[in-house]
Tab-separated table of C-alpha atoms in Angstrom:
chain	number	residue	atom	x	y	z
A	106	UNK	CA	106.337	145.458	80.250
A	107	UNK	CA	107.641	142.552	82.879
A	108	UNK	CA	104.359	140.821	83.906
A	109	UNK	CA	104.327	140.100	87.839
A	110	UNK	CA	104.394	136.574	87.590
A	111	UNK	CA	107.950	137.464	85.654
A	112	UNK	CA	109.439	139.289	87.994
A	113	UNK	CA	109.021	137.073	90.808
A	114	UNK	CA	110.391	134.222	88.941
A	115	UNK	CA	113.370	136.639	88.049
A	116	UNK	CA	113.728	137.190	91.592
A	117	UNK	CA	113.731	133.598	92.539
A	118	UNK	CA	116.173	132.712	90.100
A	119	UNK	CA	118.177	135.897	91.644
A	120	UNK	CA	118.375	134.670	95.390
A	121	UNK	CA	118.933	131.014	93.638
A	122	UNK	CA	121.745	132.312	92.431
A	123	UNK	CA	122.929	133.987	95.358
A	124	UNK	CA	123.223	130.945	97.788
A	125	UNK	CA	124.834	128.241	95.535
A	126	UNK	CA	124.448	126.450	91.989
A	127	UNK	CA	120.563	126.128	92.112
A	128	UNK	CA	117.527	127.349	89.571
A	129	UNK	CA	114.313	126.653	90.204
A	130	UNK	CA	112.093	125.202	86.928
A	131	UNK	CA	108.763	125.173	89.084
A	132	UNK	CA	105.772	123.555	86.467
A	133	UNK	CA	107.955	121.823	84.358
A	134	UNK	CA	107.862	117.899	83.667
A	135	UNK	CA	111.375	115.829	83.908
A	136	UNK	CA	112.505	114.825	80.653
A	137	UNK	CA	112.566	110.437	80.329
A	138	UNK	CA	116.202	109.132	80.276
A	139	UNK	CA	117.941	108.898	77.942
A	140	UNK	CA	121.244	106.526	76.547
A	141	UNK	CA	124.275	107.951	78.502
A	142	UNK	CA	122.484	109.636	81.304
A	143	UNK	CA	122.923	107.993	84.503
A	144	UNK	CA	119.533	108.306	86.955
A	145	UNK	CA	119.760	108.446	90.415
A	146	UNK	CA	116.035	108.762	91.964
A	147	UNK	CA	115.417	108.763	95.150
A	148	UNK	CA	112.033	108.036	96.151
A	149	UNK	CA	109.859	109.438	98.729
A	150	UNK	CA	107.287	107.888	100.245
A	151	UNK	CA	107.776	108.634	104.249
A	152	UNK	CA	107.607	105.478	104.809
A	153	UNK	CA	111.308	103.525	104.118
A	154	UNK	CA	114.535	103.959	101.556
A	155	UNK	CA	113.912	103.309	98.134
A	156	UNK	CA	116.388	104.226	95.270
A	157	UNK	CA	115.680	103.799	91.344
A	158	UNK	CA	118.646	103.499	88.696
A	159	UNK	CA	118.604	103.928	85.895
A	160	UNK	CA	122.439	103.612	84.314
A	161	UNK	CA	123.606	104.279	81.071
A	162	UNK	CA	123.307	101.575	78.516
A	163	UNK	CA	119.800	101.648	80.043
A	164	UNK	CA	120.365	98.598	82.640
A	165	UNK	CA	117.923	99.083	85.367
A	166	UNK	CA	118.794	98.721	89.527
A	167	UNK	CA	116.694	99.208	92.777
A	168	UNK	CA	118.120	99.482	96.024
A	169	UNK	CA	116.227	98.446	98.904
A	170	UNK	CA	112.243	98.807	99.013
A	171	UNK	CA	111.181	99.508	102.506
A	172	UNK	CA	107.680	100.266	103.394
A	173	UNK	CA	106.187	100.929	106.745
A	174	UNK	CA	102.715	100.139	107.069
A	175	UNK	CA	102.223	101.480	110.468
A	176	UNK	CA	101.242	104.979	111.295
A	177	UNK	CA	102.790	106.776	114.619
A	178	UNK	CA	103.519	110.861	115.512
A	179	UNK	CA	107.163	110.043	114.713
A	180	UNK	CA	106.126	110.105	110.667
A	181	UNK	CA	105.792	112.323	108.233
A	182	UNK	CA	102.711	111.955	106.810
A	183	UNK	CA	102.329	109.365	103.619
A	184	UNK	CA	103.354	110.564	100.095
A	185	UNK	CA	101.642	111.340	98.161
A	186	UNK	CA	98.890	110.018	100.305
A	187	UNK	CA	97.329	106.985	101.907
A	188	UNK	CA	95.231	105.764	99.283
A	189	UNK	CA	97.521	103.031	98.352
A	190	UNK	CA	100.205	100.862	100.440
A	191	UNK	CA	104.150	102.852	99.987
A	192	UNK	CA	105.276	99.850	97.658
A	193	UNK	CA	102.680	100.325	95.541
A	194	UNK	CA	103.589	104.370	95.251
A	195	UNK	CA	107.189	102.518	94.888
A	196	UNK	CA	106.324	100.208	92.274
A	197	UNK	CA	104.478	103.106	89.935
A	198	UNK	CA	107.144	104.951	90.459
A	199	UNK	CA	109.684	103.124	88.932
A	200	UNK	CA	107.053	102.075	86.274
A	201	UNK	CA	106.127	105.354	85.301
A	202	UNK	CA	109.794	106.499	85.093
A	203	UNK	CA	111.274	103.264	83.234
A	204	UNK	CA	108.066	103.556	80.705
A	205	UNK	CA	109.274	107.170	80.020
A	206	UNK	CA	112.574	105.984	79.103
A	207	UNK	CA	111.259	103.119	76.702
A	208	UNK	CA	112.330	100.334	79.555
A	209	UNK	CA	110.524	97.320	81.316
A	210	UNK	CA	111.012	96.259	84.439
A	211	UNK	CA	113.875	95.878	86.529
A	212	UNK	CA	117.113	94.389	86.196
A	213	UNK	CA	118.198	93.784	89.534
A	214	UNK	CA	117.255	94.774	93.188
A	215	UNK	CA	119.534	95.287	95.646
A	216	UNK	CA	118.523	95.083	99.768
A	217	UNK	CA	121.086	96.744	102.089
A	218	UNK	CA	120.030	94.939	105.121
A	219	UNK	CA	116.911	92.963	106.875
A	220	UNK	CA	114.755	95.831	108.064
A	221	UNK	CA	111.229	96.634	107.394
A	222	UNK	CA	112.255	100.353	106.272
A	223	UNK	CA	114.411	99.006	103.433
A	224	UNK	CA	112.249	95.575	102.889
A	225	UNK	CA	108.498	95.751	103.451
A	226	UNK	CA	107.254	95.528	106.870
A	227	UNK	CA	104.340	92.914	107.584
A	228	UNK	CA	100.789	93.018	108.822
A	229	UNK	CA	98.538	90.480	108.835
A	230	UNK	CA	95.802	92.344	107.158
A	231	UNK	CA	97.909	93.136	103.944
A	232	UNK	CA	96.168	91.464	100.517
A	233	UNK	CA	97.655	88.123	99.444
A	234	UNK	CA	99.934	88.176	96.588
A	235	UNK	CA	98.064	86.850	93.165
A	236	UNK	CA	98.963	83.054	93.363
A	237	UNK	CA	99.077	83.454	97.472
A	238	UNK	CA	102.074	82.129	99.571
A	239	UNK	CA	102.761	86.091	100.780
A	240	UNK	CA	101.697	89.362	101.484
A	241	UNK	CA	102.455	92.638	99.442
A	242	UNK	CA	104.112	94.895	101.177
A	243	UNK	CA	107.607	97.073	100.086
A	244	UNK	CA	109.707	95.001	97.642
A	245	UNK	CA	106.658	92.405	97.510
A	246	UNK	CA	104.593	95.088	95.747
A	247	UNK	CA	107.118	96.659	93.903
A	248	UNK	CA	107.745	93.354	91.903
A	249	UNK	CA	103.342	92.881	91.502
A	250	UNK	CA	103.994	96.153	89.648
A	251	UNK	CA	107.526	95.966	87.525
A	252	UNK	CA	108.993	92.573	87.368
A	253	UNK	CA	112.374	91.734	88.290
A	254	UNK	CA	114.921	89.560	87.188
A	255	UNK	CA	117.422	89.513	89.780
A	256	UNK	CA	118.003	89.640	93.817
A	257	UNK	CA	120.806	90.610	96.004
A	258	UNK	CA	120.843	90.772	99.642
A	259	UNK	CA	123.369	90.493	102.450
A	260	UNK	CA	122.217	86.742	103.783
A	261	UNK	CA	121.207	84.197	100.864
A	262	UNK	CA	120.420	81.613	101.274
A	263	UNK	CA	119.934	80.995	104.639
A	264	UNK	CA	119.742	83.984	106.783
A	265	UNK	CA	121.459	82.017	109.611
A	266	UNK	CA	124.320	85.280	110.164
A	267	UNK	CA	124.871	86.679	112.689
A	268	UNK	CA	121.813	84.723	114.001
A	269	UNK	CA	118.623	83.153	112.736
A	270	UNK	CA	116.371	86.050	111.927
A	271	UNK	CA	113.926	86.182	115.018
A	272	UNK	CA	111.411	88.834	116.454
A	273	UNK	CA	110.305	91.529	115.976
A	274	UNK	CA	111.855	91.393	112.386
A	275	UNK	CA	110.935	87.355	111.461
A	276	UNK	CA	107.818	87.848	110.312
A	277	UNK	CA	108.328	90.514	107.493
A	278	UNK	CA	111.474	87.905	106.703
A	279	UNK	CA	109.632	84.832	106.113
A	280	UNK	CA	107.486	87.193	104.045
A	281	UNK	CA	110.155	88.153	101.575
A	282	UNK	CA	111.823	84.277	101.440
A	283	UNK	CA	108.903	83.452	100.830
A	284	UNK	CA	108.294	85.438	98.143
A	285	UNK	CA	112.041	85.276	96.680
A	286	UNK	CA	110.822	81.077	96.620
A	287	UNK	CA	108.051	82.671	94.562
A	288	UNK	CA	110.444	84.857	92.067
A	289	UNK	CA	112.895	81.854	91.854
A	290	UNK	CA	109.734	79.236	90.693
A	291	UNK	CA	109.064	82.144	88.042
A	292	UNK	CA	112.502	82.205	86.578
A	293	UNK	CA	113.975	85.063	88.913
A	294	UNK	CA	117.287	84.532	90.189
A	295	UNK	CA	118.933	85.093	93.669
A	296	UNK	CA	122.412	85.943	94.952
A	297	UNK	CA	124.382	86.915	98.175
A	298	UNK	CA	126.183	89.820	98.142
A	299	UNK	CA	129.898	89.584	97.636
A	300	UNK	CA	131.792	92.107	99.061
A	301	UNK	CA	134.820	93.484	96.969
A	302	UNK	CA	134.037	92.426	94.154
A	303	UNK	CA	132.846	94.827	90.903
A	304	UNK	CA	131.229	92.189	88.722
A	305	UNK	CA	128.314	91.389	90.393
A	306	UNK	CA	125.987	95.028	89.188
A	307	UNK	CA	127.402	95.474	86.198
A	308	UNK	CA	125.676	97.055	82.736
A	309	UNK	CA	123.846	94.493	81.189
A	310	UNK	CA	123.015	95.791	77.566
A	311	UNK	CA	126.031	97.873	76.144
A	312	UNK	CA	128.972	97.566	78.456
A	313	UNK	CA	131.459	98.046	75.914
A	314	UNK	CA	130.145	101.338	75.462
A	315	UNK	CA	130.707	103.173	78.859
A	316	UNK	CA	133.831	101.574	79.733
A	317	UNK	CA	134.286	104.047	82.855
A	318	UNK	CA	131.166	102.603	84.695
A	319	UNK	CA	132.024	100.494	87.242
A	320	UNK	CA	129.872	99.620	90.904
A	321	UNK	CA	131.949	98.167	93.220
A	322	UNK	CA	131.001	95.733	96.578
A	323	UNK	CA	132.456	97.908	99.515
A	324	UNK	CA	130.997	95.709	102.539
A	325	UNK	CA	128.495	93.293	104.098
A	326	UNK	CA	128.113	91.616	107.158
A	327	UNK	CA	131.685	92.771	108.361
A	328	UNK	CA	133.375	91.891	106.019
A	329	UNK	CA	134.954	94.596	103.866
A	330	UNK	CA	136.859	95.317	100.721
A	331	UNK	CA	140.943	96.528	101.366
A	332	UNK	CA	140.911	98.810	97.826
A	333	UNK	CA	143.269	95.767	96.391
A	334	UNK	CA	141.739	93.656	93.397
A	335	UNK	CA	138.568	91.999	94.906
A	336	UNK	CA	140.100	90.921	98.472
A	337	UNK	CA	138.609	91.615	101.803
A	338	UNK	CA	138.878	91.165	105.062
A	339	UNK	CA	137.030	90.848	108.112
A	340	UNK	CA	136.011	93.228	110.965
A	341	UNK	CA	133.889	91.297	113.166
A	342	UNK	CA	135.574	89.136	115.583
A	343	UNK	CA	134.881	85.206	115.895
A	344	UNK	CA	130.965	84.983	116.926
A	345	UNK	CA	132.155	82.050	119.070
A	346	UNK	CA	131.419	82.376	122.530
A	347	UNK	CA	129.891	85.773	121.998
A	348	UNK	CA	126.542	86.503	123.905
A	349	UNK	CA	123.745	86.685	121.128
A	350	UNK	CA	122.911	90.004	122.807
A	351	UNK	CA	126.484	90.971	121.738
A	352	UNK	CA	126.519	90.194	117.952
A	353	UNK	CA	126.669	92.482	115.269
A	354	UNK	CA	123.736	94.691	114.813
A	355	UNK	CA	121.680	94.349	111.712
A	356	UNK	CA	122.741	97.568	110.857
A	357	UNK	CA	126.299	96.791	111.308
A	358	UNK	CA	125.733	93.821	108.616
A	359	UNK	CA	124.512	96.085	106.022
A	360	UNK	CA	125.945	96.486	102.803
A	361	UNK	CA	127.503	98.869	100.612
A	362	UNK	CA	128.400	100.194	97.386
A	363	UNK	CA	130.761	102.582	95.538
A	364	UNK	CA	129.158	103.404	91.765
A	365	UNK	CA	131.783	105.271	89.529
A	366	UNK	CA	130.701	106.805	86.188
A	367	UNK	CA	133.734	108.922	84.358
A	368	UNK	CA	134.881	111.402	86.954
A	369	UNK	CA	130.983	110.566	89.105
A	370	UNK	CA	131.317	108.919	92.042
A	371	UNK	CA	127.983	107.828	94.560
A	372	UNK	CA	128.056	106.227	97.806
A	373	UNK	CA	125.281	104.409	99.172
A	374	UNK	CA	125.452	101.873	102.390
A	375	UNK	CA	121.980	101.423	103.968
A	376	UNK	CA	122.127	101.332	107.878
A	377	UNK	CA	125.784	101.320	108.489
A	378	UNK	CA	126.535	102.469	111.927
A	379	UNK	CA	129.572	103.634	113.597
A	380	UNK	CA	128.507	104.006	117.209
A	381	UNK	CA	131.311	101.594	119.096
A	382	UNK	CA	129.145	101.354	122.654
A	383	UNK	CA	131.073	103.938	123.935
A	384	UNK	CA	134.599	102.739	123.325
A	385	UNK	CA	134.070	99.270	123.830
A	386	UNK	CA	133.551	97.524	120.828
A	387	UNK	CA	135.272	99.155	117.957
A	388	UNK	CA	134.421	97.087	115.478
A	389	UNK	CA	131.059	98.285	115.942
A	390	UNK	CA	132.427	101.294	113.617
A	391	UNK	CA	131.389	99.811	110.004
A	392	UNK	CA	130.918	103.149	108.333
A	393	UNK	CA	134.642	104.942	109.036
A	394	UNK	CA	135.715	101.990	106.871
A	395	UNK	CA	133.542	101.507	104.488
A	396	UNK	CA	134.145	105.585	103.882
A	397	UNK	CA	137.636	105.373	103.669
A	398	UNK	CA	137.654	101.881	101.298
A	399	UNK	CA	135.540	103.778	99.189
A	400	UNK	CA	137.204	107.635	98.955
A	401	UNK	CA	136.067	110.722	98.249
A	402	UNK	CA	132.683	111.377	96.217
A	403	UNK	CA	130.363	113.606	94.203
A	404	UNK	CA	127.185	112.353	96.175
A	405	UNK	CA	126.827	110.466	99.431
A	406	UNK	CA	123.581	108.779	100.670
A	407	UNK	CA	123.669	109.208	104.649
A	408	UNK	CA	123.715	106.486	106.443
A	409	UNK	CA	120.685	105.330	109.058
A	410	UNK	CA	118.697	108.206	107.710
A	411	UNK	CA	120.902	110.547	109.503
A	412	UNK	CA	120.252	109.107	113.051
A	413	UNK	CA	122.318	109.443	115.806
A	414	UNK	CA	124.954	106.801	115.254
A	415	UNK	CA	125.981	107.366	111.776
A	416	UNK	CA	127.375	110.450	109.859
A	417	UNK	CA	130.398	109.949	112.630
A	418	UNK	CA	133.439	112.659	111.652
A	419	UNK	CA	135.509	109.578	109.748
A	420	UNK	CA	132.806	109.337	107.193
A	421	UNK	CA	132.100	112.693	106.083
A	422	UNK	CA	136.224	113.447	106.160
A	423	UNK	CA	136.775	110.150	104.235
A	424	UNK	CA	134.236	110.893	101.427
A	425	UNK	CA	134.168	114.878	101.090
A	426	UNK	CA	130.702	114.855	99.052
A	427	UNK	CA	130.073	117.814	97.218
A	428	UNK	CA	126.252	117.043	97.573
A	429	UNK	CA	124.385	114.533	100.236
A	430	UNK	CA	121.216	113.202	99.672
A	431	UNK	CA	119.327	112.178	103.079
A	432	UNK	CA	116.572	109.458	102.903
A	433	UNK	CA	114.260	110.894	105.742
A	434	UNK	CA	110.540	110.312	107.195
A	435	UNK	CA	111.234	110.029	110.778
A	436	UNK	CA	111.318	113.118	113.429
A	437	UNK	CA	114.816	111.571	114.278
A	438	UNK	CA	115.708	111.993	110.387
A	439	UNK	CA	118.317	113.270	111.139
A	440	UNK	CA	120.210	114.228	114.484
A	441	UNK	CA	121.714	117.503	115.919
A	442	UNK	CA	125.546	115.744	116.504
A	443	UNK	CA	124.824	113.949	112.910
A	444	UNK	CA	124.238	117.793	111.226
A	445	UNK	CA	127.148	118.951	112.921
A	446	UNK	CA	129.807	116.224	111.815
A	447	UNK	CA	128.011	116.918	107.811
A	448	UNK	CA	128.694	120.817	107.497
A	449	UNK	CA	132.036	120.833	109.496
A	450	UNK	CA	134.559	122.760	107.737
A	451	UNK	CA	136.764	121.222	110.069
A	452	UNK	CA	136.177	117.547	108.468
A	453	UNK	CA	136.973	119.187	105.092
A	454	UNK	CA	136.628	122.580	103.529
A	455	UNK	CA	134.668	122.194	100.500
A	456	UNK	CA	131.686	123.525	99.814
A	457	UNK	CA	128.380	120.628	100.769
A	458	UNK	CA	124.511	120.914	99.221
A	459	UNK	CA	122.269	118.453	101.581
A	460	UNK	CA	118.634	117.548	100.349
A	461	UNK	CA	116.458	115.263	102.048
A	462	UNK	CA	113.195	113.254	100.795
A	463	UNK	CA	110.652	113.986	103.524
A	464	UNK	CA	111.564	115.943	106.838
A	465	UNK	CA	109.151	115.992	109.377
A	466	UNK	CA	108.030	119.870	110.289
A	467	UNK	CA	109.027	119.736	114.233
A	468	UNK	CA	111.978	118.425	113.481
A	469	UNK	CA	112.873	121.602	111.554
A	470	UNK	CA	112.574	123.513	114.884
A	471	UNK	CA	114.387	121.278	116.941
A	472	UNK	CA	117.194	121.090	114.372
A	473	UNK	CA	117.834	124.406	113.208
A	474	UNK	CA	121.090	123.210	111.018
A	475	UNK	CA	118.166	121.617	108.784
A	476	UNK	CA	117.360	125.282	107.917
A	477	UNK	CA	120.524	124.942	105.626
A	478	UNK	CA	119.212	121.893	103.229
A	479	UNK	CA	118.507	123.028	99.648
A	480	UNK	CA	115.479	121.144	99.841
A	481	UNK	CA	113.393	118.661	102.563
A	482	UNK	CA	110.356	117.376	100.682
A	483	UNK	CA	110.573	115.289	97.706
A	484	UNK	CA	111.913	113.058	94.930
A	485	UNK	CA	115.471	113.715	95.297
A	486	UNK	CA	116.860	112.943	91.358
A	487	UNK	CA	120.343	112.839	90.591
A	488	UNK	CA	120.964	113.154	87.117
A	489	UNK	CA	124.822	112.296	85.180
A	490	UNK	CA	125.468	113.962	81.645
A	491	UNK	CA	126.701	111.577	79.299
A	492	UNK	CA	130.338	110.614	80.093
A	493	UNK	CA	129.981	111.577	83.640
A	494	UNK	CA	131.308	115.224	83.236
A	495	UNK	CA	128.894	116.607	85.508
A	496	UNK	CA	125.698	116.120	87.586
A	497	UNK	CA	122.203	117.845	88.604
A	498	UNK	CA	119.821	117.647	90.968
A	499	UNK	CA	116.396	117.233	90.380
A	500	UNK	CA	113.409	117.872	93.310
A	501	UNK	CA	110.042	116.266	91.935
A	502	UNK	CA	106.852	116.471	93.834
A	503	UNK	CA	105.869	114.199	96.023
A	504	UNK	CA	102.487	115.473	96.467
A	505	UNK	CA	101.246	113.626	93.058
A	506	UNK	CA	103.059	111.529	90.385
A	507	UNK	CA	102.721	114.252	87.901
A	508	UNK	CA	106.588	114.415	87.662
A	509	UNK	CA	106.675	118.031	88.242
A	510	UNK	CA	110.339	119.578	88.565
A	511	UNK	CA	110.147	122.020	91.867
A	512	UNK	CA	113.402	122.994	91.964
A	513	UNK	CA	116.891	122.539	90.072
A	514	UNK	CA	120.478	122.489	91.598
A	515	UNK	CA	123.735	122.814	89.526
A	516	UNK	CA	124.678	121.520	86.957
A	517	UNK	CA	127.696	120.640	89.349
A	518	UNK	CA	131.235	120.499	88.041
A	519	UNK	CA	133.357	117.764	88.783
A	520	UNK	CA	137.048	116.827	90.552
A	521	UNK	CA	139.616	114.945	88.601
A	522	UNK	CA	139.751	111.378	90.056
């Protein structure tokens, strides 16, 4: 006879079924990576973006580390708690999931842009790194934790574009250079990002073994691949002349990336905006370009978390994501017009799964479209079988680092390129 327990799980599987490629696999660990698989994690904290790689030959790649320290009503509340600071919960994170796999540390980090949610936001009270000279906060901590080798961001070496860094962001920047002066004494190296190129993340230990792999620069600070070899161009105008108040946003600087495994494809950009200040500056549109430079894709990170400004109708038509993974803490994570432009049939008629890391509760009443996600609390894992013939999705708790699967999507077929 079918216990109770049985039938209810029978009938979850049931309505699973019913509304899309999903299973749930409630109590069950996730299984370590293994050579082949690509690992997509993304990790959440409530408290910035954070995404762990983990790519086939085993190289290993974090993007962006960002940690606020502050608490306000706008947050979700910490995950899994506040016992430790969110770069720490970062930083065991990635540990716990590279140990698994039979990995140390990691191979190279990756910041989209200056900001404290993708960074490490500062506070005065934070403990002094071991050896002092900075504070540990976001990617600060993450490093105290798994050591890494190498550094990419959008303004090495001297953070001068499109203006010295200055308040309210400069302290939490002198933090990290000072700190990436740190990394450098201990061996670490640093780079700018290059935009256009697809050389500069590359697999590290058997690239002659997944020949299809390939990540490739899309943009940074304006400046933007045009899909021919590695050249780019530029979308800013000249800075000359130009009212400081008038430069490109931080945001707008941001950089992005276009990661290709077999017939996988992932985009990821950070903060990239594509608000124009109503008509007047259209430049100010980063992300329509950066979408169409990069072309259609299995899975698309939103950009800005969703917010207002982003998700604009020329970057969900441009890369037609069969599943979109929203990096979320804030009750403005994400937007009513933002929702909109993401399930519009109108902007292209497949079918869409979203999932997002941590969505606050009111905002689930004041945005009803949110009702639709497959899931809005959690580590959001996306997981490539060998070759890149398919993907799944993966929801782990974020209520304890036990690793517990709560739910299962797919596995999800995928286009010809």
């Amino acid at each position: 006879m079918i216990t109770r327990r049985e039938f209810l799980r029978a009938g979850a599987v049931l309505a699973a079924s019913l509304r899309g490629p999903s299973l749930f696999a409630a109590d069950e660990s996730f299984s370590a990576w293994k050579p082949g698989l690509l690992d997509i994690h993304h990790i959440s904290t409530g408290r910035g973006n954070s995404t762990l790689m983990i790519l086939p030959d085993g190289t290993t790649m974090m993007v962006d580390a960002g940690a606020l320290q502050r608490n306000t009503p706008y947050l979700v509340d910490e995950k899994p708690d506040a016992s430790r600071r969110p770069g720490e919960w970062l930083g065991r994170y990635a540990k716990r999931q590279l140990e698994a796999a039979g990995l140390s540390g990691i191979d190279v980090f990756m910041n989209t842009h200056l900001h404290d949610d993708h960074l490490g936001e500062f506070a005065p009270d934070l403990p002094e790194a071991p050896g002092g000279g900075y504070r540990l906060t976001g990617i600060t901590d993450v490093a105290n934790i798994v050591p890494v080798k190498r550094f990419v961001d959008r303004a090495w070496p001297d953070y001068s574009y499109p203006a010295p860094a200055s308040a309210p962001f400069a302290p939490f920047i002198k933090n990290y250079r000072a700190f990436l002066a740190a990394q450098v004494k201990q061996g670490s190296t640093v780079e700018r990002f290059q935009p256009g190129v697809n050389t500069q993340f590359r697999l590290l230990k058997k690239p002659a073994a997944y020949g299809s792999f390939e990540i490739r620069n899309l943009i940074a600070n304006g400046e933007i691949w045009t899909g021919q070899g590695s050249a780019t161009k530029k979308l800013f105008p000249d800075l000359t002349g130009m009212k400081p108040e008038d430069f490109p946003s931080e945001n707008c600087c941001s950089c992005a990336i276009r990661l290709k495994y077999g017939r996988f494809a992932y985009y990821t950009g950070g903060d990239l905006p594509s608000a124009t200040n109503y008509g007047k500056d259209p430049w100010r549109d980063v992300e329509t370009p950066a979408a169409e430079v990069c072309g259609p894709v299995a899975v698309a990170v939103f950009n800005h978390h969703g917010y207002y400004d982003a998700e604009g109708p020329g970057y969900v038509r441009a890369l037609r994501p069969r599943v979109f993974v929203e990096l979320a803490w804030d009750s403005a994570h994400p937007t009513v017009n933002s929702l909109a432009n993401v399930y519009s049939k109108s902007l292209y008629s497949g079918e869409r799964d979203v999932f997002a890391t941590a969505l606050k509760p009111e905002l689930k009443i004041t945005n009803k479209r949110t009702s639709d996600f497959k899931s809005s609390n959690g580590h959001v894992v996306v997981r490539v079988a060998e070759g890149g013939e398919s993907f799944r999705i993966f929801i782990l708790t974020n209520a304890d680092e036990s690793n517990r699967i709560t739910a299962t999507f797919g596995p999800y077929p995928l286009r010809s390129s």
